[in-house]
Every structure is written in structure tokens, then in C-alpha cells.
């Protein structure tokens, strides 16, 4: 016996509606929206560290942080003396204007060397220090390591290793050869008797004997 089936109550498989496809598109757009929310560097901040150093040869040096450069310091300097070039810190990322930047110097002998004018304010990605001076001495044959702290949130720290040697007298100028006495023309391994004999010139003390006529006064 066959049971009649009402066609109105029969179920058929219907394909998914195309109206759901845009939802998937919105889900795919979520990473793009997140990327758009990330802070972007300005056009000049996208430059590499090598390009910036190339534009300022012999002026900037790398630190151990990829986000900051700083001025090259002289290898040896006198304590409490103005630097030949104003010290500055250059930020490669986006650091707000007005951010405080400080510098500390130290090594294993003098862990906190005294500095003057060791703080500056960031402006246009550059913190320029007004007359930074190294008052404390680094010790004989030793150099200071600089610790640069940029007070962002959170703070960022950069280190400049073996930055500068600071002594009381500073680098000594080479001596004038006119002021130094000339050394004897012999070496210490050679006997200097021949050179002493040269000092007695025959022209000064004549060894020619007088003639007999001049000695007696007779013609």
C-alpha cells in the first residue's frame, strides 16, 4: 500500500544563499582593518639606518638599539670641556615632540661619571643637547659607555659602547721637534769612543811642532 505524500510538506535541499558571502568578505577585511589601526611611520621615518648615516658621514653612529642613532664622540677628551660638536640623539621611529632624553656615562671603574647638561627634549625626531660636558674621569686606558634613555611609554634605552675616554689633560699634542734634544748619533750597542775623538778637532789644537829657527829666534 502506497502512502500519498503531500508535496507541500516535502523538504528539498537548497543551496546556501549568496547573501552570506559578503559576511565572509567582512571577515577577510578584519586583518586589513587591524593593519590600518597600527601606527604608520612618516615618510622620512621609513628610511633605513644606513641611508641616514650616509647622509651624515662622520656625524652619527649606531647604538645597540635599532631605533636610535647618536653623534660620534671624540675617542679622547679633556674633562669639563665643551665638545667640538653638539651631541644629539636621532630617533628612527615616531617619538612625540617633548619627550625627555637623558644620557648617563659609566664603566667598571666609575659606574656613574658626572655629567653636565645631560638632558634634552625630542623635537622632530632629534634631541639636541646644549653643551653636554663630561666632568668625571673614565680612568687610565678606559672609556665611558653611554646609556641613552628615551622616556616614551614604555621607556626605551640605547647604549653607545666605548664612547669616549675622559682624562684631566685630554689628548696631548705631539711635541715640537725643535724643543726636543737630538739624541746622540750612536746606538747604545755601539762604542762611542770614535764619536768622542771627533769632538777634538785638529784645527783647534795644532800638533805641528815649531821649527828650530822659530824656537831659538836665530836666523
PDB file of C-alpha atoms in Angstrom:
ATOM      1  CA  UNK A   1       0.000   0.000   0.000  1.00  0.00           C
ATOM      2  CA  UNK A   2       1.478   3.327  -1.030  1.00  0.00           C
ATOM      3  CA  UNK A   3       1.038   6.310   1.238  1.00  0.00           C
ATOM      4  CA  UNK A   4       0.415   9.561  -0.600  1.00  0.00           C
ATOM      5  CA  UNK A   5       2.925  12.319   0.106  1.00  0.00           C
ATOM      6  CA  UNK A   6       1.864  15.896   0.324  1.00  0.00           C
ATOM      7  CA  UNK A   7       4.185  17.909  -1.956  1.00  0.00           C
ATOM      8  CA  UNK A   8       3.810  20.993   0.233  1.00  0.00           C
ATOM      9  CA  UNK A   9       5.441  19.238   3.169  1.00  0.00           C
ATOM     10  CA  UNK A  10       8.368  17.735   1.270  1.00  0.00           C
ATOM     11  CA  UNK A  11      11.822  19.063   2.056  1.00  0.00           C
ATOM     12  CA  UNK A  12      14.305  19.860  -0.597  1.00  0.00           C
ATOM     13  CA  UNK A  13      17.988  20.819  -0.263  1.00  0.00           C
ATOM     14  CA  UNK A  14      18.504  24.456  -1.053  1.00  0.00           C
ATOM     15  CA  UNK A  15      21.986  25.841  -1.802  1.00  0.00           C
ATOM     16  CA  UNK A  16      23.387  28.434   0.587  1.00  0.00           C
ATOM     17  CA  UNK A  17      22.195  31.901  -0.043  1.00  0.00           C
ATOM     18  CA  UNK A  18      24.521  34.258  -1.787  1.00  0.00           C
ATOM     19  CA  UNK A  19      23.668  36.870   0.796  1.00  0.00           C
ATOM     20  CA  UNK A  20      26.034  35.142   3.234  1.00  0.00           C
ATOM     21  CA  UNK A  21      29.050  35.617   1.010  1.00  0.00           C
ATOM     22  CA  UNK A  22      29.578  39.299   1.911  1.00  0.00           C
ATOM     23  CA  UNK A  23      29.814  38.230   5.547  1.00  0.00           C
ATOM     24  CA  UNK A  24      32.826  36.154   4.657  1.00  0.00           C
ATOM     25  CA  UNK A  25      34.226  39.148   2.878  1.00  0.00           C
ATOM     26  CA  UNK A  26      33.828  41.232   6.005  1.00  0.00           C
ATOM     27  CA  UNK A  27      35.710  38.613   7.986  1.00  0.00           C
ATOM     28  CA  UNK A  28      38.561  38.779   5.486  1.00  0.00           C
ATOM     29  CA  UNK A  29      38.626  42.537   5.862  1.00  0.00           C
ATOM     30  CA  UNK A  30      39.247  42.289   9.601  1.00  0.00           C
ATOM     31  CA  UNK A  31      43.058  41.894   9.306  1.00  0.00           C
ATOM     32  CA  UNK A  32      43.114  44.854   6.940  1.00  0.00           C
ATOM     33  CA  UNK A  33      41.247  46.960   9.472  1.00  0.00           C
ATOM     34  CA  UNK A  34      43.711  45.891  12.172  1.00  0.00           C
ATOM     35  CA  UNK A  35      46.649  46.805   9.967  1.00  0.00           C
ATOM     36  CA  UNK A  36      45.065  50.171   9.281  1.00  0.00           C
ATOM     37  CA  UNK A  37      44.786  50.766  13.012  1.00  0.00           C
ATOM     38  CA  UNK A  38      48.546  50.270  13.521  1.00  0.00           C
ATOM     39  CA  UNK A  39      50.589  53.472  13.664  1.00  0.00           C
ATOM     40  CA  UNK A  40      52.434  54.213  10.472  1.00  0.00           C
ATOM     41  CA  UNK A  41      55.801  55.843  10.256  1.00  0.00           C
ATOM     42  CA  UNK A  42      56.110  59.039   8.391  1.00  0.00           C
ATOM     43  CA  UNK A  43      57.719  59.038   5.004  1.00  0.00           C
ATOM     44  CA  UNK A  44      61.157  60.093   6.225  1.00  0.00           C
ATOM     45  CA  UNK A  45      60.986  57.502   9.028  1.00  0.00           C
ATOM     46  CA  UNK A  46      60.872  54.652   6.521  1.00  0.00           C
ATOM     47  CA  UNK A  47      64.476  55.335   5.558  1.00  0.00           C
ATOM     48  CA  UNK A  48      66.992  52.778   6.671  1.00  0.00           C
ATOM     49  CA  UNK A  49      69.669  53.409   9.226  1.00  0.00           C
ATOM     50  CA  UNK A  50      72.370  53.045   6.577  1.00  0.00           C
ATOM     51  CA  UNK A  51      70.800  55.785   4.436  1.00  0.00           C
ATOM     52  CA  UNK A  52      70.606  58.223   7.343  1.00  0.00           C
ATOM     53  CA  UNK A  53      74.216  57.562   8.353  1.00  0.00           C
ATOM     54  CA  UNK A  54      75.283  58.029   4.721  1.00  0.00           C
ATOM     55  CA  UNK A  55      73.630  61.464   4.695  1.00  0.00           C
ATOM     56  CA  UNK A  56      75.601  62.441   7.818  1.00  0.00           C
ATOM     57  CA  UNK A  57      79.060  60.923   7.374  1.00  0.00           C
ATOM     58  CA  UNK A  58      81.336  61.045  10.418  1.00  0.00           C
ATOM     59  CA  UNK A  59      78.498  62.598  12.435  1.00  0.00           C
ATOM     60  CA  UNK A  60      76.209  59.757  13.508  1.00  0.00           C
ATOM     61  CA  UNK A  61      76.931  56.309  14.879  1.00  0.00           C
ATOM     62  CA  UNK A  62      74.783  53.289  15.626  1.00  0.00           C
ATOM     63  CA  UNK A  63      73.720  52.301  19.108  1.00  0.00           C
ATOM     64  CA  UNK A  64      72.735  48.843  20.270  1.00  0.00           C
ATOM     65  CA  UNK A  65      69.102  49.857  19.679  1.00  0.00           C
ATOM     66  CA  UNK A  66      67.780  49.736  16.095  1.00  0.00           C
ATOM     67  CA  UNK A  67      65.569  52.742  16.847  1.00  0.00           C
ATOM     68  CA  UNK A  68      68.198  55.357  17.713  1.00  0.00           C
ATOM     69  CA  UNK A  69      71.400  56.907  16.413  1.00  0.00           C
ATOM     70  CA  UNK A  70      73.653  59.366  18.206  1.00  0.00           C
ATOM     71  CA  UNK A  71      76.531  61.715  17.479  1.00  0.00           C
ATOM     72  CA  UNK A  72      80.060  60.398  17.200  1.00  0.00           C
ATOM     73  CA  UNK A  73      82.150  61.431  20.210  1.00  0.00           C
ATOM     74  CA  UNK A  74      85.913  62.018  20.160  1.00  0.00           C
ATOM     75  CA  UNK A  75      87.859  58.994  21.322  1.00  0.00           C
ATOM     76  CA  UNK A  76      89.774  61.066  23.920  1.00  0.00           C
ATOM     77  CA  UNK A  77      88.676  64.310  25.537  1.00  0.00           C
ATOM     78  CA  UNK A  78      89.506  66.596  28.437  1.00  0.00           C
ATOM     79  CA  UNK A  79      87.132  66.619  31.379  1.00  0.00           C
ATOM     80  CA  UNK A  80      84.693  69.531  31.704  1.00  0.00           C
ATOM     81  CA  UNK A  81      85.436  70.779  28.197  1.00  0.00           C
ATOM     82  CA  UNK A  82      82.854  71.670  25.552  1.00  0.00           C
ATOM     83  CA  UNK A  83      82.534  69.028  22.853  1.00  0.00           C
ATOM     84  CA  UNK A  84      83.590  70.006  19.322  1.00  0.00           C
ATOM     85  CA  UNK A  85      80.076  69.225  18.029  1.00  0.00           C
ATOM     86  CA  UNK A  86      76.793  69.343  19.939  1.00  0.00           C
ATOM     87  CA  UNK A  87      75.704  65.859  20.984  1.00  0.00           C
ATOM     88  CA  UNK A  88      72.342  64.711  19.605  1.00  0.00           C
ATOM     89  CA  UNK A  89      70.163  61.616  19.537  1.00  0.00           C
ATOM     90  CA  UNK A  90      68.197  60.781  16.363  1.00  0.00           C
ATOM     91  CA  UNK A  91      65.068  58.621  16.554  1.00  0.00           C
ATOM     92  CA  UNK A  92      64.275  56.387  13.591  1.00  0.00           C
ATOM     93  CA  UNK A  93      60.731  55.722  14.817  1.00  0.00           C
ATOM     94  CA  UNK A  94      57.909  58.047  15.766  1.00  0.00           C
ATOM     95  CA  UNK A  95      58.771  59.715  19.085  1.00  0.00           C
ATOM     96  CA  UNK A  96      56.443  62.527  20.182  1.00  0.00           C
ATOM     97  CA  UNK A  97      57.841  66.020  20.478  1.00  0.00           C
ATOM     98  CA  UNK A  98      58.624  66.987  24.045  1.00  0.00           C
ATOM     99  CA  UNK A  99      59.835  63.519  25.053  1.00  0.00           C
ATOM    100  CA  UNK A 100      62.697  63.805  27.548  1.00  0.00           C
ATOM    101  CA  UNK A 101      66.014  62.156  26.650  1.00  0.00           C
ATOM    102  CA  UNK A 102      68.818  61.672  29.194  1.00  0.00           C
ATOM    103  CA  UNK A 103      72.409  60.463  28.970  1.00  0.00           C
ATOM    104  CA  UNK A 104      74.487  58.622  31.575  1.00  0.00           C
ATOM    105  CA  UNK A 105      78.158  57.610  31.398  1.00  0.00           C
ATOM    106  CA  UNK A 106      79.971  54.873  33.277  1.00  0.00           C
ATOM    107  CA  UNK A 107      82.326  51.904  33.246  1.00  0.00           C
ATOM    108  CA  UNK A 108      83.624  49.281  35.674  1.00  0.00           C
ATOM    109  CA  UNK A 109      85.874  51.833  37.394  1.00  0.00           C
ATOM    110  CA  UNK A 110      83.482  54.810  37.512  1.00  0.00           C
ATOM    111  CA  UNK A 111      79.973  53.415  37.311  1.00  0.00           C
ATOM    112  CA  UNK A 112      78.326  56.861  37.210  1.00  0.00           C
ATOM    113  CA  UNK A 113      80.514  59.565  35.747  1.00  0.00           C
ATOM    114  CA  UNK A 114      79.499  63.129  36.463  1.00  0.00           C
ATOM    115  CA  UNK A 115      77.920  64.920  33.508  1.00  0.00           C
ATOM    116  CA  UNK A 116      76.580  68.389  32.903  1.00  0.00           C
ATOM    117  CA  UNK A 117      73.626  69.338  30.711  1.00  0.00           C
ATOM    118  CA  UNK A 118      72.826  65.647  30.263  1.00  0.00           C
ATOM    119  CA  UNK A 119      69.138  66.014  29.365  1.00  0.00           C
ATOM    120  CA  UNK A 120      67.360  67.215  26.232  1.00  0.00           C
ATOM    121  CA  UNK A 121      63.901  67.241  24.666  1.00  0.00           C
ATOM    122  CA  UNK A 122      62.937  65.456  21.457  1.00  0.00           C
ATOM    123  CA  UNK A 123      61.819  67.695  18.597  1.00  0.00           C
ATOM    124  CA  UNK A 124      61.245  66.481  15.044  1.00  0.00           C
ATOM    125  CA  UNK A 125      62.800  63.119  15.954  1.00  0.00           C
ATOM    126  CA  UNK A 126      66.039  64.783  17.156  1.00  0.00           C
ATOM    127  CA  UNK A 127      67.134  65.507  20.730  1.00  0.00           C
ATOM    128  CA  UNK A 128      69.900  68.105  20.743  1.00  0.00           C
ATOM    129  CA  UNK A 129      71.949  68.504  23.929  1.00  0.00           C
ATOM    130  CA  UNK A 130      73.067  72.011  24.809  1.00  0.00           C
ATOM    131  CA  UNK A 131      76.756  71.900  25.849  1.00  0.00           C
ATOM    132  CA  UNK A 132      76.978  68.327  27.140  1.00  0.00           C
ATOM    133  CA  UNK A 133      80.124  68.032  29.280  1.00  0.00           C
ATOM    134  CA  UNK A 134      81.931  65.066  30.799  1.00  0.00           C
ATOM    135  CA  UNK A 135      83.165  66.097  34.239  1.00  0.00           C
ATOM    136  CA  UNK A 136      84.002  62.687  35.671  1.00  0.00           C
ATOM    137  CA  UNK A 137      87.095  60.856  34.504  1.00  0.00           C
ATOM    138  CA  UNK A 138      86.899  57.457  32.870  1.00  0.00           C
ATOM    139  CA  UNK A 139      90.216  56.183  34.224  1.00  0.00           C
ATOM    140  CA  UNK A 140      93.572  55.461  32.675  1.00  0.00           C
ATOM    141  CA  UNK A 141      93.234  53.486  29.480  1.00  0.00           C
ATOM    142  CA  UNK A 142      89.456  53.139  29.825  1.00  0.00           C
ATOM    143  CA  UNK A 143      86.448  54.655  28.084  1.00  0.00           C
ATOM    144  CA  UNK A 144      82.937  55.515  29.149  1.00  0.00           C
ATOM    145  CA  UNK A 145      79.872  53.652  27.894  1.00  0.00           C
ATOM    146  CA  UNK A 146      76.879  55.928  27.275  1.00  0.00           C
ATOM    147  CA  UNK A 147      73.370  54.913  28.291  1.00  0.00           C
ATOM    148  CA  UNK A 148      70.683  56.885  26.436  1.00  0.00           C
ATOM    149  CA  UNK A 149      67.185  56.762  27.914  1.00  0.00           C
ATOM    150  CA  UNK A 150      64.189  57.998  25.909  1.00  0.00           C
ATOM    151  CA  UNK A 151      61.196  58.442  28.203  1.00  0.00           C
ATOM    152  CA  UNK A 152      58.458  57.166  25.941  1.00  0.00           C
ATOM    153  CA  UNK A 153      55.746  54.844  27.263  1.00  0.00           C
ATOM    154  CA  UNK A 154      57.345  52.408  27.927  1.00  0.00           C
ATOM    155  CA  UNK A 155      60.846  53.974  28.119  1.00  0.00           C
ATOM    156  CA  UNK A 156      63.433  52.965  25.536  1.00  0.00           C
ATOM    157  CA  UNK A 157      67.139  52.521  26.266  1.00  0.00           C
ATOM    158  CA  UNK A 158      70.069  52.658  23.823  1.00  0.00           C
ATOM    159  CA  UNK A 159      73.743  52.042  24.621  1.00  0.00           C
ATOM    160  CA  UNK A 160      76.844  53.516  22.969  1.00  0.00           C
ATOM    161  CA  UNK A 161      79.764  51.263  23.945  1.00  0.00           C
ATOM    162  CA  UNK A 162      83.305  52.631  24.413  1.00  0.00           C
ATOM    163  CA  UNK A 163      82.094  56.087  23.518  1.00  0.00           C
ATOM    164  CA  UNK A 164      84.768  58.409  24.937  1.00  0.00           C
ATOM    165  CA  UNK A 165      87.850  58.427  27.168  1.00  0.00           C
ATOM    166  CA  UNK A 166      87.939  61.374  29.574  1.00  0.00           C
ATOM    167  CA  UNK A 167      91.110  62.462  31.384  1.00  0.00           C
ATOM    168  CA  UNK A 168      92.334  65.559  33.205  1.00  0.00           C
ATOM    169  CA  UNK A 169      94.673  66.737  30.459  1.00  0.00           C
ATOM    170  CA  UNK A 170      92.887  65.287  27.463  1.00  0.00           C
ATOM    171  CA  UNK A 171      94.771  64.273  24.339  1.00  0.00           C
ATOM    172  CA  UNK A 172      98.324  65.588  24.284  1.00  0.00           C
ATOM    173  CA  UNK A 173      99.588  67.419  21.255  1.00  0.00           C
ATOM    174  CA  UNK A 174     102.662  65.984  19.537  1.00  0.00           C
ATOM    175  CA  UNK A 175     105.876  67.520  20.742  1.00  0.00           C
ATOM    176  CA  UNK A 176     107.663  70.090  18.619  1.00  0.00           C
ATOM    177  CA  UNK A 177     110.863  68.536  17.238  1.00  0.00           C
ATOM    178  CA  UNK A 178     112.678  71.840  17.797  1.00  0.00           C
ATOM    179  CA  UNK A 179     112.039  71.636  21.515  1.00  0.00           C
ATOM    180  CA  UNK A 180     113.294  68.089  21.890  1.00  0.00           C
ATOM    181  CA  UNK A 181     117.034  67.469  22.168  1.00  0.00           C
ATOM    182  CA  UNK A 182     118.535  65.381  19.463  1.00  0.00           C
ATOM    183  CA  UNK A 183     119.804  62.007  20.577  1.00  0.00           C
ATOM    184  CA  UNK A 184     123.459  61.058  20.008  1.00  0.00           C
ATOM    185  CA  UNK A 185     124.155  59.590  16.573  1.00  0.00           C
ATOM    186  CA  UNK A 186     125.214  56.259  18.031  1.00  0.00           C
ATOM    187  CA  UNK A 187     123.160  53.445  19.364  1.00  0.00           C
ATOM    188  CA  UNK A 188     123.571  52.031  22.820  1.00  0.00           C
ATOM    189  CA  UNK A 189     125.094  48.863  21.410  1.00  0.00           C
ATOM    190  CA  UNK A 190     127.933  50.744  19.692  1.00  0.00           C
ATOM    191  CA  UNK A 191     131.057  52.046  21.477  1.00  0.00           C
ATOM    192  CA  UNK A 192     131.029  55.824  21.498  1.00  0.00           C
ATOM    193  CA  UNK A 193     134.818  56.299  21.668  1.00  0.00           C
ATOM    194  CA  UNK A 194     135.091  57.191  17.951  1.00  0.00           C
ATOM    195  CA  UNK A 195     132.488  59.915  18.420  1.00  0.00           C
ATOM    196  CA  UNK A 196     134.384  61.381  21.352  1.00  0.00           C
ATOM    197  CA  UNK A 197     137.539  61.542  19.262  1.00  0.00           C
ATOM    198  CA  UNK A 198     135.634  63.506  16.632  1.00  0.00           C
ATOM    199  CA  UNK A 199     134.831  66.166  19.193  1.00  0.00           C
ATOM    200  CA  UNK A 200     138.593  67.023  19.457  1.00  0.00           C
ATOM    201  CA  UNK A 201     139.191  68.788  16.181  1.00  0.00           C
ATOM    202  CA  UNK A 202     142.818  69.101  14.906  1.00  0.00           C
ATOM    203  CA  UNK A 203     142.052  72.613  13.669  1.00  0.00           C
ATOM    204  CA  UNK A 204     141.568  73.880  17.202  1.00  0.00           C
ATOM    205  CA  UNK A 205     144.733  72.442  18.786  1.00  0.00           C
ATOM    206  CA  UNK A 206     147.555  72.225  16.252  1.00  0.00           C
ATOM    207  CA  UNK A 207     150.038  69.402  16.747  1.00  0.00           C
ATOM    208  CA  UNK A 208     152.603  70.742  14.214  1.00  0.00           C
ATOM    209  CA  UNK A 209     155.997  71.199  16.008  1.00  0.00           C
ATOM    210  CA  UNK A 210     157.701  74.546  15.890  1.00  0.00           C
ATOM    211  CA  UNK A 211     160.778  74.852  13.667  1.00  0.00           C
ATOM    212  CA  UNK A 212     164.147  75.108  15.344  1.00  0.00           C
ATOM    213  CA  UNK A 213     164.762  78.570  13.967  1.00  0.00           C
ATOM    214  CA  UNK A 214     161.491  79.930  15.375  1.00  0.00           C
ATOM    215  CA  UNK A 215     162.143  78.247  18.674  1.00  0.00           C
ATOM    216  CA  UNK A 216     165.645  79.803  19.121  1.00  0.00           C
ATOM    217  CA  UNK A 217     164.855  83.098  17.421  1.00  0.00           C
ATOM    218  CA  UNK A 218     168.045  82.833  15.270  1.00  0.00           C
ATOM    219  CA  UNK A 219     168.004  83.465  11.507  1.00  0.00           C
TER     220      UNK A 219
END
